[in-house]
CSV table of C-alpha atoms in Angstrom, one decimal:
chain,number,residue,atom,x,y,z
A,81,MET,CA,-13.1,19.7,2.7
A,82,PRO,CA,-15.5,18.4,5.4
A,83,ALA,CA,-14.7,15.5,7.7
A,84,HIS,CA,-16.5,12.2,7.0
A,85,THR,CA,-17.0,9.3,9.3
A,86,ILE,CA,-15.3,6.2,8.0
A,87,GLY,CA,-15.3,2.5,8.7
A,88,ASN,CA,-16.8,1.5,12.0
A,89,GLY,CA,-17.4,5.1,13.0
A,90,VAL,CA,-14.4,5.7,15.2
A,91,LEU,CA,-12.3,7.8,12.8
A,92,THR,CA,-13.0,10.7,10.5
A,93,ALA,CA,-11.1,11.9,7.4
A,94,ARG,CA,-11.2,15.1,5.4
A,95,ILE,CA,-12.0,13.5,2.0
A,96,PRO,CA,-14.6,14.3,-0.7
A,97,ARG,CA,-18.0,12.8,-0.3
A,98,GLU,CA,-17.4,10.7,-3.5
A,99,PHE,CA,-14.5,9.0,-1.7
A,100,ALA,CA,-16.5,8.6,1.5
A,101,ALA,CA,-19.2,6.9,-0.5
A,102,LEU,CA,-16.6,4.5,-1.9
A,103,MET,CA,-15.4,3.7,1.6
A,104,GLU,CA,-18.9,2.7,2.5
A,105,ALA,CA,-19.2,0.5,-0.5
A,106,LEU,CA,-15.9,-1.3,0.2
A,107,GLN,CA,-16.6,-2.2,3.9
A,108,VAL,CA,-15.7,-5.9,4.3
A,109,PRO,CA,-18.5,-7.3,6.5
A,110,ALA,CA,-21.4,-5.0,5.5
A,111,PRO,CA,-20.8,-2.9,2.3
A,112,SER,CA,-23.4,-0.3,1.3
A,113,THR,CA,-23.8,1.4,-2.1
A,114,ASP,CA,-26.5,3.8,-0.9
A,115,ALA,CA,-24.2,6.8,-1.0
A,116,LEU,CA,-22.7,5.8,-4.3
A,117,LEU,CA,-26.2,5.7,-5.9
A,118,GLU,CA,-26.7,9.4,-5.0
A,119,LEU,CA,-23.7,10.6,-7.1
A,120,ASN,CA,-24.4,12.4,-10.4
A,121,ASP,CA,-22.2,11.9,-13.5
A,122,SER,CA,-19.8,14.5,-12.4
A,123,GLY,CA,-19.3,12.8,-9.1
A,124,TRP,CA,-18.8,9.5,-10.7
A,125,ARG,CA,-16.1,10.9,-13.0
A,126,LYS,CA,-14.3,12.4,-10.0
A,127,LEU,CA,-14.6,9.1,-8.1
A,128,LEU,CA,-13.3,7.0,-11.1
A,129,ASP,CA,-10.3,9.3,-11.4
A,130,VAL,CA,-9.4,8.9,-7.8
A,131,CYS,CA,-10.1,5.1,-7.9
A,132,ASP,CA,-7.5,4.8,-10.8
A,133,SER,CA,-4.8,6.7,-8.9
A,134,ALA,CA,-5.6,4.9,-5.6
A,135,HIS,CA,-5.7,1.4,-7.3
A,136,LEU,CA,-9.3,0.9,-6.2
A,137,THR,CA,-11.1,0.7,-9.6
A,138,LEU,CA,-11.0,-3.1,-9.7
A,139,SER,CA,-12.2,-3.3,-6.1
A,140,LEU,CA,-15.1,-1.1,-7.1
A,141,ALA,CA,-15.8,-3.4,-10.0
A,142,GLN,CA,-16.6,-6.2,-7.5
A,143,VAL,CA,-19.3,-4.2,-5.8
A,144,PRO,CA,-22.9,-5.0,-7.0
A,145,PHE,CA,-23.7,-2.8,-10.0
A,146,ALA,CA,-27.4,-2.4,-9.3
A,147,GLY,CA,-28.3,1.3,-9.8
A,148,PHE,CA,-24.9,2.3,-11.3
A,149,PRO,CA,-25.1,4.5,-14.4
A,150,GLY,CA,-24.7,2.4,-17.5
A,151,TRP,CA,-21.5,4.1,-18.7
A,152,VAL,CA,-19.9,3.4,-15.3
A,153,VAL,CA,-20.8,-0.3,-15.5
A,154,GLU,CA,-19.4,-0.5,-19.0
A,155,ARG,CA,-16.2,1.3,-18.0
A,156,LEU,CA,-15.6,-1.0,-15.0
A,157,GLN,CA,-16.3,-4.2,-17.0
A,158,ARG,CA,-13.9,-3.0,-19.7
A,159,ASN,CA,-11.2,-2.4,-17.0
A,160,VAL,CA,-11.7,-5.9,-15.6
A,161,ALA,CA,-11.5,-7.4,-19.0
A,162,ASP,CA,-8.4,-5.5,-19.9
A,163,ASN,CA,-6.7,-6.5,-16.6
A,164,ALA,CA,-7.6,-10.2,-17.1
A,165,ARG,CA,-5.7,-10.1,-20.4
A,166,ARG,CA,-2.8,-8.4,-18.7
A,167,TRP,CA,-2.8,-11.1,-16.0
A,168,ARG,CA,-2.0,-13.6,-18.7
A,169,ARG,CA,0.9,-11.5,-19.7
A,170,VAL,CA,2.1,-11.2,-16.1
A,171,GLN,CA,2.1,-15.0,-15.8
A,172,ALA,CA,4.1,-15.4,-19.0
A,173,LEU,CA,6.6,-12.6,-17.9
A,174,TYR,CA,7.1,-14.3,-14.5
A,175,THR,CA,7.7,-17.7,-16.1
A,176,GLU,CA,10.2,-16.3,-18.5
A,177,ALA,CA,12.1,-14.2,-15.8
A,178,ALA,CA,12.1,-17.1,-13.3
A,179,ASP,CA,13.5,-19.5,-16.0
A,180,ALA,CA,16.3,-17.0,-16.6
A,181,LEU,CA,17.0,-16.7,-12.9
A,182,TRP,CA,17.1,-20.4,-12.4
A,183,ARG,CA,19.6,-20.8,-15.3
A,184,ALA,CA,21.7,-18.2,-13.6
A,185,ARG,CA,21.4,-20.0,-10.2
A,186,VAL,CA,19.7,-17.1,-8.6
A,187,PRO,CA,17.0,-18.1,-6.0
A,188,HIS,CA,14.1,-15.8,-5.5
A,189,VAL,CA,10.6,-15.3,-4.1
A,190,VAL,CA,7.8,-13.2,-5.6
A,191,ILE,CA,6.3,-10.5,-3.3
A,192,LYS,CA,3.1,-8.5,-3.5
A,193,GLY,CA,1.1,-8.7,-6.8
A,194,PHE,CA,-0.5,-11.9,-7.7
A,195,THR,CA,0.9,-13.7,-4.5
A,196,LEU,CA,-1.8,-11.9,-2.5
A,197,ALA,CA,-4.6,-14.0,-4.1
A,198,PRO,CA,-6.8,-15.6,-2.9
A,199,ASP,CA,-6.4,-14.4,0.7
A,200,TYR,CA,-6.0,-10.6,0.2
A,201,VAL,CA,-7.7,-10.3,-3.2
A,202,LYS,CA,-10.1,-12.8,-4.6
A,203,ASP,CA,-8.4,-13.3,-7.9
A,204,PRO,CA,-5.3,-11.8,-9.6
A,205,ARG,CA,-7.6,-10.4,-12.3
A,206,PHE,CA,-9.0,-8.0,-9.7
A,207,ARG,CA,-5.6,-6.5,-8.9
A,208,VAL,CA,-3.8,-4.1,-11.2
A,209,GLN,CA,-0.2,-5.0,-11.7
A,210,SER,CA,2.3,-3.1,-13.7
A,211,ASP,CA,5.4,-5.0,-12.7
A,212,VAL,CA,6.5,-8.2,-11.0
A,213,ASP,CA,8.4,-7.8,-7.7
A,214,PHE,CA,11.1,-10.3,-6.8
A,215,TYR,CA,13.0,-10.5,-3.6
A,216,VAL,CA,16.5,-11.7,-4.2
A,217,PRO,CA,19.2,-12.0,-1.6
A,218,PRO,CA,21.5,-8.9,-1.8
A,219,TYR,CA,24.6,-11.0,-2.9
A,220,HIS,CA,22.6,-12.3,-5.9
A,221,ILE,CA,21.3,-8.9,-7.1
A,222,ASP,CA,24.0,-8.3,-9.8
A,223,LYS,CA,23.6,-11.8,-11.2
A,224,ALA,CA,19.8,-11.4,-11.3
A,225,VAL,CA,20.1,-8.1,-13.2
A,226,ALA,CA,22.6,-9.6,-15.6
A,227,ALA,CA,20.3,-12.6,-16.2
A,228,LEU,CA,17.4,-10.3,-17.2
A,229,GLU,CA,19.6,-8.0,-19.3
A,230,ALA,CA,20.7,-11.1,-21.3
A,231,ILE,CA,17.0,-11.7,-22.4
A,232,GLY,CA,16.4,-8.1,-23.5
A,233,PHE,CA,15.6,-6.1,-20.3
A,234,SER,CA,17.2,-2.8,-19.4
A,235,HIS,CA,17.1,-0.4,-16.5
A,236,VAL,CA,14.6,2.5,-16.5
A,237,CYS,CA,16.3,5.3,-14.4
A,238,ASP,CA,13.4,7.8,-14.4
A,239,GLY,CA,13.1,8.2,-10.6
A,240,ASN,CA,15.0,8.6,-7.4
A,241,PHE,CA,15.9,5.2,-6.0
A,242,ALA,CA,17.9,6.4,-3.0
A,243,LEU,CA,15.0,5.6,-0.7
A,244,ALA,CA,13.8,2.5,-2.6
A,245,ASP,CA,14.0,-1.1,-1.5
A,246,HIS,CA,14.9,-2.2,-5.0
A,247,VAL,CA,17.2,-1.5,-7.8
A,248,PRO,CA,15.9,0.5,-10.8
A,249,THR,CA,13.1,-1.2,-12.7
A,250,LEU,CA,13.9,-3.4,-15.6
A,251,VAL,CA,11.7,-3.3,-18.7
A,252,ARG,CA,11.8,-4.3,-22.4
A,253,PRO,CA,11.3,-1.7,-25.2
A,254,GLY,CA,7.7,-1.3,-26.4
A,255,GLY,CA,4.3,-1.2,-24.8
A,256,GLU,CA,4.0,2.6,-24.8
A,257,TRP,CA,1.6,4.5,-22.5
A,258,LYS,CA,-1.8,5.1,-24.4
A,259,GLY,CA,-3.8,6.6,-21.6
A,260,ASN,CA,-5.3,3.3,-20.3
A,261,LEU,CA,-4.1,2.2,-16.9
A,262,TYR,CA,-5.4,-1.3,-17.6
A,263,ASP,CA,-4.0,-1.6,-21.1
A,264,PRO,CA,-3.1,-5.3,-21.6
A,265,ASP,CA,-0.3,-4.4,-23.9
A,266,LEU,CA,1.3,-1.8,-21.6
A,267,ALA,CA,5.0,-2.6,-20.9
A,268,LEU,CA,5.5,-4.7,-17.7
A,269,GLY,CA,8.5,-4.2,-15.5
A,270,ILE,CA,10.5,-6.3,-13.1
A,271,GLU,CA,11.8,-5.0,-9.8
A,272,PHE,CA,14.5,-6.8,-7.8
A,273,HIS,CA,14.1,-6.0,-4.0
A,274,PHE,CA,17.2,-6.5,-1.9
A,275,CYS,CA,15.5,-6.4,1.5
A,276,LEU,CA,12.1,-7.2,3.0
A,277,TRP,CA,12.3,-4.3,5.5
A,278,ASN,CA,14.7,-1.4,5.1
A,279,SER,CA,16.0,-0.6,8.5
A,280,VAL,CA,18.6,1.9,7.0
A,281,ILE,CA,15.8,4.1,5.6
A,282,SER,CA,13.3,3.7,8.4
A,283,ARG,CA,15.8,3.6,11.3
A,284,ILE,CA,13.6,0.9,12.9
A,285,SER,CA,14.9,-2.6,13.0
A,286,PHE,CA,13.0,-5.9,12.7
A,287,PRO,CA,15.7,-8.5,12.4
A,288,GLU,CA,13.2,-11.4,12.2
A,289,THR,CA,12.3,-10.4,8.6
A,290,GLU,CA,15.6,-12.0,7.6
A,291,ALA,CA,14.1,-15.4,8.5
A,292,PHE,CA,11.2,-14.9,6.1
A,293,TRP,CA,13.5,-15.9,3.2
A,294,ARG,CA,14.4,-19.2,4.9
A,295,ARG,CA,10.8,-20.2,5.3
A,296,ARG,CA,9.8,-19.6,1.6
A,297,VAL,CA,7.4,-22.0,0.0
A,298,ALA,CA,6.3,-23.1,-3.5
A,299,ARG,CA,2.7,-22.2,-4.5
A,300,ARG,CA,0.5,-22.7,-7.5
A,301,PHE,CA,-2.6,-21.4,-9.3
A,302,GLY,CA,-3.6,-24.3,-11.5
A,303,ASP,CA,-0.6,-25.0,-13.7
A,304,PHE,CA,1.1,-21.7,-12.7
A,305,GLN,CA,3.8,-22.2,-10.1
A,306,PHE,CA,6.0,-19.7,-8.2
A,307,TRP,CA,8.0,-19.2,-5.0
A,308,SER,CA,6.5,-17.0,-2.3
A,309,LEU,CA,6.8,-16.1,1.4
A,310,ARG,CA,5.1,-18.4,3.8
A,311,ASP,CA,1.6,-17.2,4.6
A,312,ILE,CA,2.5,-16.1,8.1
A,313,ASP,CA,5.5,-14.2,6.9
A,314,GLN,CA,3.6,-12.7,4.0
A,315,LEU,CA,1.2,-11.2,6.5
A,316,GLY,CA,4.2,-9.8,8.5
A,317,TYR,CA,5.8,-8.4,5.3
A,318,PHE,CA,2.6,-6.9,4.0
A,319,ALA,CA,1.7,-5.2,7.4
A,320,LEU,CA,5.2,-3.7,7.5
A,321,HIS,CA,4.9,-2.6,4.0
A,322,ILE,CA,1.7,-0.6,4.9
A,323,LEU,CA,3.6,1.0,7.8
A,324,ARG,CA,6.5,2.0,5.5
A,325,ASP,CA,4.0,3.7,3.2
A,326,VAL,CA,2.3,5.4,6.1
A,327,PHE,CA,5.6,6.9,7.1
A,328,ARG,CA,6.2,8.1,3.6
A,329,SER,CA,2.7,9.5,3.1
A,330,ASP,CA,2.1,7.2,0.1
A,331,CYS,CA,-1.5,6.1,-0.9
A,332,ILE,CA,-2.2,3.0,1.1
A,333,VAL,CA,-6.0,2.6,0.9
A,334,HIS,CA,-5.9,-0.5,-1.5
A,335,HIS,CA,-3.3,-2.2,0.7
A,336,VAL,CA,-5.3,-1.6,3.9
A,337,LEU,CA,-8.4,-2.9,2.1
A,338,GLU,CA,-6.5,-6.1,1.1
A,339,LEU,CA,-5.2,-6.5,4.7
A,340,ALA,CA,-8.8,-6.1,6.0
A,341,ARG,CA,-10.0,-8.9,3.7
A,342,PHE,CA,-7.3,-11.2,4.9
A,343,LEU,CA,-8.0,-10.5,8.6
A,344,ASP,CA,-11.8,-11.0,8.1
A,345,LEU,CA,-11.3,-14.2,6.1
A,346,HIS,CA,-8.9,-15.7,8.7
A,347,ALA,CA,-10.8,-14.6,11.7
A,348,HIS,CA,-11.5,-18.3,12.6
A,349,ASP,CA,-8.1,-19.7,11.6
A,350,THR,CA,-6.8,-20.6,15.1
A,351,ALA,CA,-4.0,-22.7,13.7
A,352,PHE,CA,-2.7,-19.8,11.6
A,353,TRP,CA,-2.7,-17.4,14.5
A,354,ASN,CA,-1.0,-19.8,16.8
A,355,GLN,CA,1.8,-20.2,14.4
A,356,TRP,CA,1.9,-16.5,13.9
A,357,GLN,CA,2.4,-16.0,17.6
A,358,LYS,CA,5.1,-18.7,17.7
A,359,LEU,CA,7.1,-17.4,14.8
A,360,HIS,CA,6.8,-13.7,15.2
A,361,LYS,CA,8.2,-12.1,18.3
A,362,PRO,CA,6.3,-9.5,20.4
A,363,ARG,CA,7.8,-6.4,18.8
A,364,LEU,CA,7.1,-7.5,15.3
A,365,ARG,CA,3.6,-8.5,16.2
A,366,GLN,CA,3.1,-5.1,17.8
A,367,ALA,CA,4.1,-3.3,14.6
A,368,GLN,CA,1.7,-5.5,12.6
A,369,ALA,CA,-1.1,-4.8,15.1
A,370,VAL,CA,-1.0,-1.1,14.2
A,371,ALA,CA,-1.8,-2.0,10.6
A,372,PHE,CA,-4.4,-4.5,11.8
A,373,LEU,CA,-6.1,-1.7,13.8
A,374,LEU,CA,-6.1,0.6,10.7
A,375,ALA,CA,-7.7,-2.2,8.7
A,376,HIS,CA,-10.3,-2.7,11.4
A,377,ARG,CA,-11.1,1.0,11.7
A,378,TRP,CA,-11.2,1.8,8.0
A,379,PHE,CA,-13.0,-1.3,6.7
A,380,SER,CA,-14.7,-2.9,9.8
A,381,ALA,CA,-12.8,-6.1,9.4
A,382,ARG,CA,-13.4,-8.7,12.0
A,383,LEU,CA,-10.3,-9.8,14.1
A,384,SER,CA,-9.5,-13.2,15.4
A,385,ASP,CA,-9.1,-13.4,19.1
A,386,GLU,CA,-5.3,-13.5,18.8
A,387,ALA,CA,-5.2,-10.4,16.5
A,388,HIS,CA,-7.8,-8.6,18.8
A,389,ASP,CA,-5.6,-9.3,21.9
A,390,GLU,CA,-2.5,-8.0,20.1
A,391,THR,CA,-4.2,-4.7,19.2
A,392,ALA,CA,-5.5,-4.5,22.8
A,393,ARG,CA,-1.9,-4.8,24.1
A,394,LEU,CA,-0.6,-1.9,22.0
A,395,PRO,CA,1.1,0.8,24.0
A,396,ASP,CA,-1.1,3.8,24.7
A,397,ARG,CA,0.9,6.0,22.4
A,398,LEU,CA,0.3,3.8,19.4
A,399,THR,CA,-3.5,3.4,20.1
A,400,ARG,CA,-3.8,7.1,20.5
A,401,TRP,CA,-2.1,7.7,17.2
A,402,VAL,CA,-4.7,5.4,15.5
A,403,GLU,CA,-7.6,7.0,17.4
A,404,SER,CA,-6.6,10.6,16.7
A,405,LEU,CA,-4.7,10.6,13.4
A,406,GLY,CA,-5.6,7.2,11.9
A,407,GLY,CA,-7.8,8.9,9.3
A,408,CYS,CA,-5.0,11.1,7.9
A,409,PRO,CA,-3.3,8.5,5.6
A,410,LEU,CA,-6.7,8.4,3.8
A,411,GLU,CA,-6.2,12.0,2.8
A,412,ALA,CA,-2.9,11.4,1.0
A,413,SER,CA,-4.6,11.4,-2.4
A,414,TYR,CA,-5.8,15.0,-1.7
A,415,ARG,CA,-3.2,16.8,0.3
A,416,ARG,CA,0.4,16.4,1.6
A,417,THR,CA,0.4,14.6,4.9
A,418,ARG,CA,3.2,14.1,7.4
A,419,GLU,CA,1.3,12.5,10.3
A,420,GLY,CA,2.8,9.1,9.4
A,421,ARG,CA,6.2,10.5,10.5
A,422,LEU,CA,4.7,10.9,14.0
A,423,LEU,CA,3.9,7.1,13.9
A,424,GLN,CA,7.5,6.5,12.8
A,425,PHE,CA,8.7,8.7,15.7
A,426,LEU,CA,6.6,6.6,18.2
A,427,LEU,CA,7.8,3.3,16.9
A,428,ALA,CA,11.5,4.3,16.8
A,429,ASP,CA,13.5,2.9,19.7
A,430,SER,CA,16.4,5.5,19.8
A,431,TRP,CA,16.5,9.3,19.8
A,432,ASP,CA,18.6,9.3,16.7
A,433,ALA,CA,15.8,7.4,14.9
A,434,LYS,CA,13.2,9.7,16.4
A,435,LEU,CA,15.0,12.9,15.3
A,436,TYR,CA,15.4,11.3,11.8
A,437,ALA,CA,11.6,11.0,11.6
A,438,LEU,CA,11.0,14.5,12.7
A,439,ARG,CA,13.6,15.9,10.2
A,440,HIS,CA,11.7,14.2,7.4
A,441,ALA,CA,8.5,15.5,8.7
A,442,LEU,CA,9.5,19.2,9.0
A,443,LEU,CA,12.4,19.9,6.6
A,444,PRO,CA,11.7,20.2,2.9
A,445,SER,CA,13.0,17.6,0.5
A,446,VAL,CA,15.5,18.7,-2.1
A,447,PHE,CA,13.8,21.0,-4.6
A,448,THR,CA,14.4,20.2,-8.2
A,449,MET,CA,13.9,23.5,-10.1
A,450,PRO,CA,11.7,23.0,-13.3
A,451,SER,CA,13.1,24.0,-16.7
A,452,ARG,CA,12.1,27.4,-18.2
A,453,ALA,CA,9.7,25.7,-20.5
A,454,GLU,CA,8.0,23.8,-17.7
A,455,LEU,CA,7.7,27.0,-15.7
A,456,CYS,CA,6.0,28.7,-18.6
A,457,MET,CA,3.6,25.8,-19.2
A,458,ARG,CA,2.3,25.5,-15.6
A,459,PRO,CA,-1.5,25.9,-15.2
A,460,GLY,CA,-2.7,29.4,-16.1
A,461,ARG,CA,0.5,30.3,-17.9
A,462,GLU,CA,0.1,28.5,-21.2
A,463,GLY,CA,1.1,30.6,-24.1
A,464,ARG,CA,2.0,33.6,-21.9
A,465,GLY,CA,5.4,35.1,-21.6
A,466,GLY,CA,7.0,35.3,-18.2
A,467,LEU,CA,8.3,38.6,-16.7
A,468,SER,CA,11.8,37.0,-16.5
A,469,PRO,CA,13.4,33.6,-15.9
A,470,ALA,CA,14.6,34.8,-12.5
A,471,PHE,CA,11.2,36.0,-11.5
A,472,ASP,CA,9.5,32.8,-12.6
A,473,LYS,CA,12.0,30.7,-10.6
A,474,PHE,CA,11.5,32.9,-7.5
A,475,ALA,CA,7.8,32.6,-7.8
A,476,TRP,CA,8.0,28.8,-8.1
A,477,LEU,CA,10.3,28.5,-5.1
A,478,ALA,CA,8.1,30.8,-3.1
A,479,ARG,CA,5.0,28.6,-3.8
A,480,ARG,CA,7.0,25.5,-2.8
A,481,LEU,CA,8.2,27.0,0.4
A,482,MET,CA,4.7,28.3,1.3
A,483,ALA,CA,3.3,24.8,0.7
A,484,GLN,CA,6.0,23.3,3.0
A,485,VAL,CA,5.2,25.9,5.7
A,486,GLN,CA,1.5,24.9,5.5
A,487,VAL,CA,2.4,21.1,5.8
A,488,ASP,CA,4.7,21.9,8.7
A,489,ALA,CA,2.1,24.0,10.5
A,490,ARG,CA,-0.5,21.2,10.1
A,491,PHE,CA,1.9,18.6,11.3
A,492,LEU,CA,2.8,20.6,14.4
A,493,MET,CA,-0.8,21.4,15.2
A,494,ASN,CA,-1.8,17.7,14.9
A,495,GLY,CA,1.3,16.7,16.9
A,496,VAL,CA,0.4,19.1,19.7
A,497,GLY,CA,-3.2,17.9,19.7
A,498,PHE,CA,-1.9,14.3,19.8
A,499,TRP,CA,0.2,14.9,22.9
A,500,LEU,CA,-2.6,16.7,24.7
A,501,THR,CA,-5.2,14.0,23.9
A,502,ARG,CA,-5.7,11.2,26.5
A,503,SER,CA,-6.6,7.8,25.2
A,504,THR,CA,-10.1,6.6,25.6
A,505,PRO,CA,-10.3,2.7,25.7
A,506,PRO,CA,-12.5,1.6,22.8
A,507,ALA,CA,-15.8,-0.1,23.7
A,508,GLU,CA,-15.7,-3.9,23.1
A,509,SER,CA,-18.2,-3.5,20.3
A,510,GLN,CA,-15.8,-1.3,18.4
A,511,LEU,CA,-13.2,-4.0,18.2
A,512,LEU,CA,-15.1,-6.8,16.3
A,513,ARG,CA,-14.0,-10.2,17.3
A,514,SER,CA,-15.1,-13.0,15.1
A,515,PRO,CA,-18.2,-14.6,16.7
A,516,ASP,CA,-17.9,-18.3,17.2
A,517,GLY,CA,-19.5,-20.2,14.3
A,518,MET,CA,-19.9,-17.2,12.0
A,519,GLU,CA,-18.5,-17.8,8.5
A,520,PRO,CA,-16.8,-15.0,6.5
A,521,GLN,CA,-19.3,-13.0,4.5
A,522,TYR,CA,-17.5,-13.5,1.2
A,523,ALA,CA,-15.9,-16.5,-0.5
A,524,VAL,CA,-12.5,-16.9,-2.1
A,525,ASP,CA,-11.1,-19.4,-4.5
A,526,GLY,CA,-8.9,-21.6,-2.5
A,527,SER,CA,-6.8,-22.8,-5.5
A,528,GLY,CA,-3.9,-20.6,-4.5
A,529,ARG,CA,-3.4,-22.2,-1.1
């Protein structure tokens, strides 16, 4: 896969040309659809599939449609309409769940999802949401779960929650999957988070996140009211959430785009950034600045003077990671990546934590052997008998180990390259401050403030 220049031209990423074209169309200050208009129908189908998995379809739906194939426009408009109907269900679900929590005397805030409007996403209708995320103090978690079970919710234990920041998802029966990611009738879940930053899993501590809860505020959209983190703490939580997903090689493109929109929109908000500097200590601001720099590099977001200065103060090792490996998280939709573990290594402040990051980068996770039926139905084997169960299991394990060896080799090669690379200070023009008097180049509905 060829390397494509992304964002403001500093970074490259090995991504398909369809995805590179999408990145151009989603630039915050100066989007361009020229490359999208060169796609044929096959390219559009590949792009829409990736957009769905990367949660970028509704962002693409906000790009001017001029020149898009008719069937693409129809599909995007249908997705937006479906998601608008789902948004109404999300509001009703939150109201019902919040009422149950208040009756049980369980305080909470909502995190992520619709709380990101209008600063990170223009309108909740343009953000796909399959569940509502609550933060509840750990000593209230059991009461919170019981309150939801009393109104018909039950746990869905179809995943490994050992590394999660929340207890297993709660859902009601019904709303089966019908192949439409934006289906307004799809079952909606509720997740109770017990921490805003998991220092046990990351081995990196940010004690200030505990103060986020104490500064919570009430917000509203029209008649819809909810409790949320304060805007300054929401930025801190969201930037740390991006770093956590970088460590774990999760797809983060939509989150970084949302952060880029926030940074660009608030590039002139001196009062906000002064409070940010007052409430968040240097180490927490430093971690956020790594996410700021990714948002700037990927989507050319303008930075306030305060955010610009914070990125300029980053230690050389963190700046070099962004300069040399900052394009790798974009590739998570197409290959296994481990370069985020190197960032975790660099941010860790003890050798125990650093070795923990390296172990997760280099050692394979626990392999769960597929069943005999699953082995026989893998691509290219449908309807064919295996030589023997033992041979099929051996072949599967060999493929998994080979894939792990390839990931390890790429991680080690990139790691060696990182340590051998000297940092080149970026030109002032590559870090876009917000020019005095220039207004943001897109508008948002301020009703959520």
